[in-house]
Amino acid sequence: MEVKIALIGCGTVGRGLLEILDRKCSQLKDAFDFEPKIVAISDLHKGSILVPDGIKIKRLFAILDEGKRIDQYYGEGNTAELINPLDMIEQCDAAIIAELTYTNIQTGEPATGYIKKALRSGKHVVTSNKGPAALHYKELQNLARKNDLFFRIEGTVMSGTPVFSLFECGLIGTEIREIKGILNGTTNFILSKMETDGLDYAAALKLAQERGYAEADPTADVEGYDAVAKVVILSNVLLGGEVKPEDVKREGITSLTREMVTAAKQEGFRYKLIAQTRKSGDGIEAVVSPQKLPLTDPLAGVMGAQNALTFDTDLMGKITIQGAGAGKTETGFSILADILTIHRHLRLKH
Ligand code: HSE
C-alpha cells in the first residue's frame, strides 16, 4: 500500500529516515505492505520541492552530497519553486507529515504552527521535536482526535528506544506509579568520563562537544533544560498530567566536581542526572537533579551517552529500559516506527 509522506525539515533526522527507507525498502514492502512515497520536502536552509510522483531517494542523496540544494533536484537550472512550509503542508498530497525542524523549547515554534496546519489540512503528523510535545501536547492531540488523525511523538524521548509505544502495546493496561531515569546523553557521558577517565568537568564537556553529543552551546544539556522538556512530555503523555517546564524543579550537573564523583564511587554510589516524575495527590511532582544512586540500581550501570528509564508499574513492578537517546539512524527510526503504526491502522480501516 502506497503511503505518501512529506518532510518538513531535512537535517540529520530527515536524512536518517530517508536512508532507512532506501536501505530497507524491500523488507518493509514484504513485511508490512508498506510502500512509502516522499512527495514533498521543505527545509529552511536547503530549499523545498513538491514531487507528486515521489522523490528518488538515491538521486536526492547524490544532489545533497554534492553540496547542492534540495530544490536543485530537478537539475539543469530547472529548479522547483521555493514554497514556504505552511503552503507546502497545504498543497502537498501527503497522508503523513514528518515534522523534523529544529527544537525550540521556549516557544515550540515554528514547529507547532506547522503541526497545527497539517492537522487542520487532514494530515497525520509524526515528530521528534520536543518543543511542541513539551508545550502543547494536549492541544495538538485533541486537534488530531477531532480530525480523526494521529499525532505521534515517539522520537521526542530516547529517540527510537520505545517509550510511548511500550504502553500502547507490551505494557498496555498497566498503571505507572513513577518514572525515573537518565534522559540526557551529554550529561551522562560527561559524568561517565569524569569517573572512568578522571577528566575534570571542562575537559569532559569539551570531549562531549567533539563527539557531537553536546551542542556548541551546551546550556540546555548541562543545566538540565533538555531533561526537563523530556520529563514534562512523560508526565503529560504517560501520567495524564498538565505539567509545564516551569513546574519542574531543576538542577544541572555544573556543580559536580571530579572529586565528588570519585568520592561517591568509593562509597559505592554513582552520580547521575536523574529525571523523575510521579503522581502526587491531584497533581504531578516532577524533578530533574543530580542524584547519588547505589551501584546496585540499574540506572547506575548506564554509562556513556546512553539513556535509560525505570517504570514502576502496578502490575509488573519495576521495568527498566536502556538504549540510545539520540542519533541520526536512531531518531530516523523513531519516525519510521510512528509512520508504520499509522500505516497499520490505515490498512485495518480499509
Ligand atoms: N542533547 C540531547 C542529549 C540530544 O544529549 O541527550 C537528544 O535529545
Tab-separated table of C-alpha atoms and ligand atoms in Angstrom:
chain	number	residue	atom	x	y	z
A	1	MET	CA	0.000	0.000	0.000
A	2	GLU	CA	1.375	3.358	-1.004
A	3	VAL	CA	1.902	5.882	1.816
A	4	LYS	CA	2.566	9.476	0.793
A	5	ILE	CA	4.861	11.340	3.151
A	6	ALA	CA	6.138	14.930	3.294
A	7	LEU	CA	9.186	16.020	5.287
A	8	ILE	CA	9.273	19.429	6.930
A	9	GLY	CA	12.949	19.791	7.804
A	10	CYS	CA	15.647	17.678	6.200
A	11	GLY	CA	18.607	17.789	8.566
A	12	THR	CA	20.099	14.862	10.459
A	13	VAL	CA	16.815	13.163	11.374
A	14	GLY	CA	15.317	13.585	7.889
A	15	ARG	CA	18.435	12.134	6.321
A	16	GLY	CA	18.359	9.256	8.835
A	17	LEU	CA	14.755	8.449	7.928
A	18	LEU	CA	15.432	8.608	4.160
A	19	GLU	CA	18.494	6.347	4.496
A	20	ILE	CA	16.435	3.726	6.336
A	21	LEU	CA	13.613	3.928	3.773
A	22	ASP	CA	16.146	3.487	0.976
A	23	ARG	CA	18.026	0.633	2.660
A	24	LYS	CA	15.039	-1.335	3.947
A	25	CYS	CA	12.585	-0.679	1.140
A	26	SER	CA	12.034	-4.293	0.047
A	27	GLN	CA	11.880	-5.628	3.633
A	28	LEU	CA	9.264	-3.016	4.580
A	29	LYS	CA	7.201	-3.830	1.490
A	30	ASP	CA	7.329	-7.604	2.051
A	31	ALA	CA	6.706	-7.465	5.804
A	32	PHE	CA	4.159	-4.662	6.059
A	33	ASP	CA	2.905	-3.926	2.535
A	34	PHE	CA	4.474	-0.518	3.126
A	35	GLU	CA	5.460	1.477	0.050
A	36	PRO	CA	6.488	4.993	1.085
A	37	LYS	CA	6.439	7.788	-1.453
A	38	ILE	CA	8.138	11.057	-0.454
A	39	VAL	CA	6.024	13.667	-2.236
A	40	ALA	CA	7.444	16.856	-0.707
A	41	ILE	CA	10.413	18.135	1.268
A	42	SER	CA	10.826	21.563	2.776
A	43	ASP	CA	13.969	22.711	4.521
A	44	LEU	CA	14.754	26.194	5.793
A	45	HIS	CA	18.356	26.076	4.562
A	46	LYS	CA	18.193	23.667	1.628
A	47	GLY	CA	15.011	24.741	-0.168
A	48	SER	CA	11.822	22.878	-0.905
A	49	ILE	CA	10.319	20.630	-3.577
A	50	LEU	CA	6.936	19.211	-4.391
A	51	VAL	CA	7.244	15.966	-6.341
A	52	PRO	CA	3.796	14.356	-6.643
A	53	ASP	CA	5.260	11.262	-8.350
A	54	GLY	CA	7.662	10.660	-5.480
A	55	ILE	CA	11.293	11.576	-4.934
A	56	LYS	CA	14.004	9.112	-5.947
A	57	ILE	CA	15.926	8.956	-2.690
A	58	LYS	CA	19.307	7.968	-4.147
A	59	ARG	CA	19.118	10.829	-6.635
A	60	LEU	CA	18.311	13.276	-3.855
A	61	PHE	CA	21.301	11.998	-1.824
A	62	ALA	CA	23.594	12.482	-4.835
A	63	ILE	CA	22.486	16.116	-5.055
A	64	LEU	CA	22.845	16.749	-1.318
A	65	ASP	CA	26.247	15.027	-1.226
A	66	GLU	CA	27.475	17.420	-3.916
A	67	GLY	CA	26.556	20.257	-1.534
A	68	LYS	CA	23.634	21.358	-3.697
A	69	ARG	CA	20.193	22.452	-2.538
A	70	ILE	CA	17.144	20.198	-2.410
A	71	ASP	CA	15.388	22.413	-4.956
A	72	GLN	CA	18.096	21.514	-7.485
A	73	TYR	CA	16.629	18.010	-7.537
A	74	TYR	CA	15.167	18.725	-10.950
A	75	GLY	CA	18.588	19.755	-12.287
A	76	GLU	CA	19.651	21.739	-15.379
A	77	GLY	CA	18.621	25.030	-13.802
A	78	ASN	CA	15.046	23.809	-13.845
A	79	THR	CA	14.636	24.329	-10.093
A	80	ALA	CA	11.365	23.894	-8.301
A	81	GLU	CA	9.600	26.894	-6.959
A	82	LEU	CA	10.521	27.663	-3.373
A	83	ILE	CA	7.425	27.121	-1.279
A	84	ASN	CA	7.208	28.023	2.367
A	85	PRO	CA	6.458	25.106	4.726
A	86	LEU	CA	2.909	26.237	5.548
A	87	ASP	CA	1.934	26.389	1.846
A	88	MET	CA	3.687	23.111	1.199
A	89	ILE	CA	1.788	21.350	4.002
A	90	GLU	CA	-1.482	22.509	2.469
A	91	GLN	CA	-0.589	21.925	-1.185
A	92	CYS	CA	1.132	18.559	-0.985
A	93	ASP	CA	-0.744	15.331	-1.397
A	94	ALA	CA	0.822	13.608	1.643
A	95	ALA	CA	-1.145	11.495	4.108
A	96	ILE	CA	1.561	11.962	6.748
A	97	ILE	CA	3.702	14.989	7.590
A	98	ALA	CA	7.028	14.201	9.287
A	99	GLU	CA	7.801	17.392	11.221
A	100	LEU	CA	11.586	17.380	11.657
A	101	THR	CA	12.536	21.016	12.153
A	102	TYR	CA	14.748	22.325	14.968
A	103	THR	CA	13.600	22.244	18.592
A	104	ASN	CA	12.727	25.465	20.371
A	105	ILE	CA	11.940	24.561	23.972
A	106	GLN	CA	10.933	28.140	24.874
A	107	THR	CA	8.188	28.684	22.272
A	108	GLY	CA	7.756	25.386	20.419
A	109	GLU	CA	7.742	27.398	17.183
A	110	PRO	CA	7.790	27.283	14.235
A	111	ALA	CA	7.112	23.549	14.584
A	112	THR	CA	3.814	23.923	16.489
A	113	GLY	CA	2.397	26.110	13.700
A	114	TYR	CA	3.401	23.506	11.095
A	115	ILE	CA	1.797	20.711	13.105
A	116	LYS	CA	-1.476	22.636	13.556
A	117	LYS	CA	-1.559	23.442	9.842
A	118	ALA	CA	-1.045	19.771	8.965
A	119	LEU	CA	-3.738	18.528	11.358
A	120	ARG	CA	-6.172	21.171	10.064
A	121	SER	CA	-5.350	20.070	6.492
A	122	GLY	CA	-6.328	16.464	7.247
A	123	LYS	CA	-2.767	15.108	7.510
A	124	HIS	CA	-1.359	12.824	10.209
A	125	VAL	CA	1.738	14.133	11.998
A	126	VAL	CA	4.818	12.389	13.371
A	127	THR	CA	7.583	14.349	15.077
A	128	SER	CA	10.719	14.013	17.185
A	129	ASN	CA	10.525	17.700	18.091
A	130	LYS	CA	10.460	18.239	21.866
A	131	GLY	CA	9.160	21.839	21.734
A	132	PRO	CA	5.571	21.183	20.562
A	133	ALA	CA	5.355	17.960	22.593
A	134	ALA	CA	6.509	19.599	25.841
A	135	LEU	CA	4.478	22.787	25.498
A	136	HIS	CA	1.316	21.878	23.548
A	137	TYR	CA	0.834	18.099	23.638
A	138	LYS	CA	-2.787	18.077	24.856
A	139	GLU	CA	-3.938	20.776	22.448
A	140	LEU	CA	-2.278	19.049	19.478
A	141	GLN	CA	-3.546	15.605	20.454
A	142	ASN	CA	-7.097	16.987	20.839
A	143	LEU	CA	-6.858	18.642	17.427
A	144	ALA	CA	-5.685	15.350	15.914
A	145	ARG	CA	-8.518	13.371	17.548
A	146	LYS	CA	-11.130	15.929	16.483
A	147	ASN	CA	-10.000	15.434	12.894
A	148	ASP	CA	-9.675	11.632	13.215
A	149	LEU	CA	-5.904	11.845	12.751
A	150	PHE	CA	-2.763	10.669	14.506
A	151	PHE	CA	-0.226	12.908	16.254
A	152	ARG	CA	2.706	10.702	17.270
A	153	ILE	CA	5.865	11.655	19.142
A	154	GLU	CA	7.915	8.506	19.854
A	155	GLY	CA	11.230	10.182	18.987
A	156	THR	CA	10.874	13.042	21.463
A	157	VAL	CA	12.138	10.906	24.368
A	158	MET	CA	15.008	8.369	23.966
A	159	SER	CA	14.911	8.638	20.134
A	160	GLY	CA	13.846	5.249	18.721
A	161	THR	CA	14.091	3.348	22.017
A	162	PRO	CA	10.402	2.563	22.585
A	163	VAL	CA	8.821	4.566	25.396
A	164	PHE	CA	5.286	5.606	24.407
A	165	SER	CA	4.613	2.579	22.217
A	166	LEU	CA	5.608	0.362	25.169
A	167	PHE	CA	2.475	1.486	26.975
A	168	GLU	CA	0.297	1.182	23.858
A	169	CYS	CA	1.347	-2.417	23.298
A	170	GLY	CA	3.508	-4.550	25.621
A	171	LEU	CA	2.590	-2.841	28.912
A	172	ILE	CA	-0.939	-1.803	27.885
A	173	GLY	CA	-3.285	-1.797	30.880
A	174	THR	CA	-0.604	-1.261	33.494
A	175	GLU	CA	-0.676	1.887	35.585
A	176	ILE	CA	2.548	3.788	36.080
A	177	ARG	CA	3.327	4.841	39.654
A	178	GLU	CA	6.639	6.519	38.904
A	179	ILE	CA	9.053	7.147	36.033
A	180	LYS	CA	12.709	7.733	36.808
A	181	GLY	CA	15.703	7.810	34.529
A	182	ILE	CA	18.555	9.254	32.536
A	183	LEU	CA	17.209	11.311	29.653
A	184	ASN	CA	20.217	13.358	28.595
A	185	GLY	CA	23.103	11.604	26.867
A	186	THR	CA	25.508	14.541	27.043
A	187	THR	CA	25.460	14.830	30.828
A	188	ASN	CA	25.649	11.070	31.307
A	189	PHE	CA	28.682	10.980	29.004
A	190	ILE	CA	30.337	13.825	30.956
A	191	LEU	CA	29.745	12.165	34.345
A	192	SER	CA	30.985	8.822	32.989
A	193	LYS	CA	34.201	10.373	31.647
A	194	MET	CA	34.803	12.240	34.935
A	195	GLU	CA	34.708	8.893	36.714
A	196	THR	CA	36.322	6.410	34.317
A	197	ASP	CA	38.981	8.672	32.742
A	198	GLY	CA	39.457	11.065	35.666
A	199	LEU	CA	38.666	14.103	33.490
A	200	ASP	CA	37.574	17.334	35.104
A	201	TYR	CA	34.193	18.803	34.143
A	202	ALA	CA	35.550	21.210	31.484
A	203	ALA	CA	37.629	18.515	29.732
A	204	ALA	CA	34.721	16.045	29.774
A	205	LEU	CA	32.377	18.680	28.333
A	206	LYS	CA	34.895	19.503	25.570
A	207	LEU	CA	35.090	15.807	24.663
A	208	ALA	CA	31.269	15.596	24.581
A	209	GLN	CA	31.234	18.527	22.153
A	210	GLU	CA	33.961	16.972	19.989
A	211	ARG	CA	31.987	13.721	19.797
A	212	GLY	CA	28.890	15.670	18.713
A	213	TYR	CA	26.795	14.812	21.808
A	214	ALA	CA	26.634	18.321	23.246
A	215	GLU	CA	25.692	21.406	21.313
A	216	ALA	CA	28.217	24.222	20.762
A	217	ASP	CA	26.138	25.967	23.455
A	218	PRO	CA	25.616	23.087	25.882
A	219	THR	CA	23.470	25.030	28.392
A	220	ALA	CA	20.266	23.084	27.688
A	221	ASP	CA	22.099	19.820	28.383
A	222	VAL	CA	24.269	20.649	31.407
A	223	GLU	CA	21.711	22.872	33.163
A	224	GLY	CA	19.005	20.230	32.793
A	225	TYR	CA	16.569	22.059	30.464
A	226	ASP	CA	16.662	19.247	27.858
A	227	ALA	CA	15.824	16.652	30.538
A	228	VAL	CA	13.072	18.958	31.864
A	229	ALA	CA	11.400	19.048	28.421
A	230	LYS	CA	11.506	15.244	28.270
A	231	VAL	CA	10.158	14.720	31.794
A	232	VAL	CA	7.325	17.156	31.012
A	233	ILE	CA	6.435	15.055	27.956
A	234	LEU	CA	6.487	11.829	30.010
A	235	SER	CA	4.364	13.441	32.747
A	236	ASN	CA	1.717	14.664	30.321
A	237	VAL	CA	1.603	11.722	27.913
A	238	LEU	CA	2.059	8.766	30.265
A	239	LEU	CA	0.762	10.152	33.584
A	240	GLY	CA	-2.009	12.323	32.122
A	241	GLY	CA	-0.622	15.489	33.715
A	242	GLU	CA	-0.778	19.141	32.742
A	243	VAL	CA	2.824	19.919	33.658
A	244	LYS	CA	4.684	22.915	32.238
A	245	PRO	CA	8.504	23.180	32.119
A	246	GLU	CA	8.450	25.856	34.857
A	247	ASP	CA	6.657	23.417	37.210
A	248	VAL	CA	9.681	21.081	37.211
A	249	LYS	CA	12.305	21.572	39.935
A	250	ARG	CA	15.600	21.694	38.074
A	251	GLU	CA	19.291	21.450	38.875
A	252	GLY	CA	22.011	20.629	36.333
A	253	ILE	CA	25.409	18.991	36.747
A	254	THR	CA	27.630	22.081	36.717
A	255	SER	CA	28.254	21.990	40.482
A	256	LEU	CA	29.575	18.411	40.402
A	257	THR	CA	33.370	18.058	40.585
A	258	ARG	CA	35.671	15.156	39.719
A	259	GLU	CA	36.441	14.837	43.453
A	260	MET	CA	32.709	14.444	44.302
A	261	VAL	CA	32.295	11.830	41.565
A	262	THR	CA	35.366	9.871	42.764
A	263	ALA	CA	34.338	10.050	46.454
A	264	ALA	CA	30.839	8.792	45.613
A	265	LYS	CA	32.304	5.818	43.742
A	266	GLN	CA	34.459	4.901	46.758
A	267	GLU	CA	31.301	4.856	48.911
A	268	GLY	CA	29.520	2.540	46.419
A	269	PHE	CA	27.490	5.255	44.678
A	270	ARG	CA	27.426	6.966	41.287
A	271	TYR	CA	26.148	10.438	40.378
A	272	LYS	CA	23.548	10.569	37.601
A	273	LEU	CA	21.401	13.427	36.302
A	274	ILE	CA	18.016	11.923	37.135
A	275	ALA	CA	14.647	12.967	35.730
A	276	GLN	CA	11.788	11.770	37.905
A	277	THR	CA	8.010	12.128	37.803
A	278	ARG	CA	5.146	10.656	39.794
A	279	LYS	CA	1.527	11.334	40.636
A	280	SER	CA	1.148	13.224	43.901
A	281	GLY	CA	-2.359	13.918	45.167
A	282	ASP	CA	-4.253	15.516	42.286
A	283	GLY	CA	-1.093	16.695	40.566
A	284	ILE	CA	2.308	15.552	39.386
A	285	GLU	CA	5.650	16.018	41.063
A	286	ALA	CA	8.493	16.229	38.545
A	287	VAL	CA	12.144	16.976	39.172
A	288	VAL	CA	15.489	16.949	37.345
A	289	SER	CA	18.552	16.862	39.593
A	290	PRO	CA	21.849	15.045	40.169
A	291	GLN	CA	21.328	12.034	42.440
A	292	LYS	CA	23.800	9.683	44.096
A	293	LEU	CA	22.499	6.219	43.172
A	294	PRO	CA	23.722	2.984	44.781
A	295	LEU	CA	25.739	0.932	42.263
A	296	THR	CA	23.110	-1.818	42.563
A	297	ASP	CA	20.496	0.448	40.892
A	298	PRO	CA	20.159	-0.496	37.184
A	299	LEU	CA	20.319	3.219	36.301
A	300	ALA	CA	23.757	3.464	37.958
A	301	GLY	CA	25.162	0.998	35.423
A	302	VAL	CA	24.167	3.124	32.430
A	303	MET	CA	27.367	4.721	31.128
A	304	GLY	CA	28.339	6.961	28.226
A	305	ALA	CA	25.753	8.714	26.071
A	306	GLN	CA	23.076	6.075	26.658
A	307	ASN	CA	19.632	6.844	28.160
A	308	ALA	CA	17.516	4.664	30.467
A	309	LEU	CA	14.165	4.736	32.255
A	310	THR	CA	12.768	2.715	35.141
A	311	PHE	CA	8.957	2.495	35.166
A	312	ASP	CA	7.336	1.489	38.442
A	313	THR	CA	4.021	-0.111	37.438
A	314	ASP	CA	1.116	-1.559	39.404
A	315	LEU	CA	1.002	-4.962	37.681
A	316	MET	CA	4.614	-5.551	36.646
A	317	GLY	CA	6.589	-3.756	39.341
A	318	LYS	CA	9.752	-2.100	38.084
A	319	ILE	CA	10.819	-2.375	34.456
A	320	THR	CA	13.984	-0.697	33.177
A	321	ILE	CA	14.720	0.057	29.538
A	322	GLN	CA	18.079	1.250	28.259
A	323	GLY	CA	19.086	2.425	24.800
A	324	ALA	CA	20.083	5.243	22.526
A	325	GLY	CA	18.691	8.682	23.317
A	326	ALA	CA	19.833	10.430	20.137
A	327	GLY	CA	21.464	9.796	16.764
A	328	LYS	CA	20.679	10.024	13.065
A	329	THR	CA	19.567	6.429	12.490
A	330	GLU	CA	18.039	6.029	15.947
A	331	THR	CA	15.846	9.131	15.667
A	332	GLY	CA	15.150	8.437	11.988
A	333	PHE	CA	13.889	5.045	13.128
A	334	SER	CA	11.538	6.645	15.687
A	335	ILE	CA	9.870	8.483	12.808
A	336	LEU	CA	9.616	5.294	10.769
A	337	ALA	CA	8.116	3.432	13.760
A	338	ASP	CA	5.404	6.086	14.135
A	339	ILE	CA	4.718	6.071	10.385
A	340	LEU	CA	4.423	2.268	10.362
A	341	THR	CA	1.997	2.417	13.291
A	342	ILE	CA	-0.223	4.845	11.368
A	343	HIS	CA	0.110	2.663	8.254
A	344	ARG	CA	-1.053	-0.387	10.244
A	345	HIS	CA	-4.159	1.469	11.442
A	346	LEU	CA	-4.935	2.768	7.957
A	347	ARG	CA	-4.637	-0.743	6.492
A	348	LEU	CA	-7.005	-2.132	9.134
A	349	LYS	CA	-9.510	0.611	8.297
A	350	HIS	CA	-9.501	-0.146	4.558
B	1	HSE	N1	21.326	16.839	23.559
B	1	HSE	C1	20.482	15.698	23.775
B	1	HSE	C2	21.216	14.687	24.648
B	1	HSE	C3	20.105	15.101	22.444
B	1	HSE	O1	22.407	14.882	24.918
B	1	HSE	O2	20.616	13.726	25.098
B	1	HSE	C4	18.852	14.299	22.421
B	1	HSE	O3	17.694	15.000	22.776
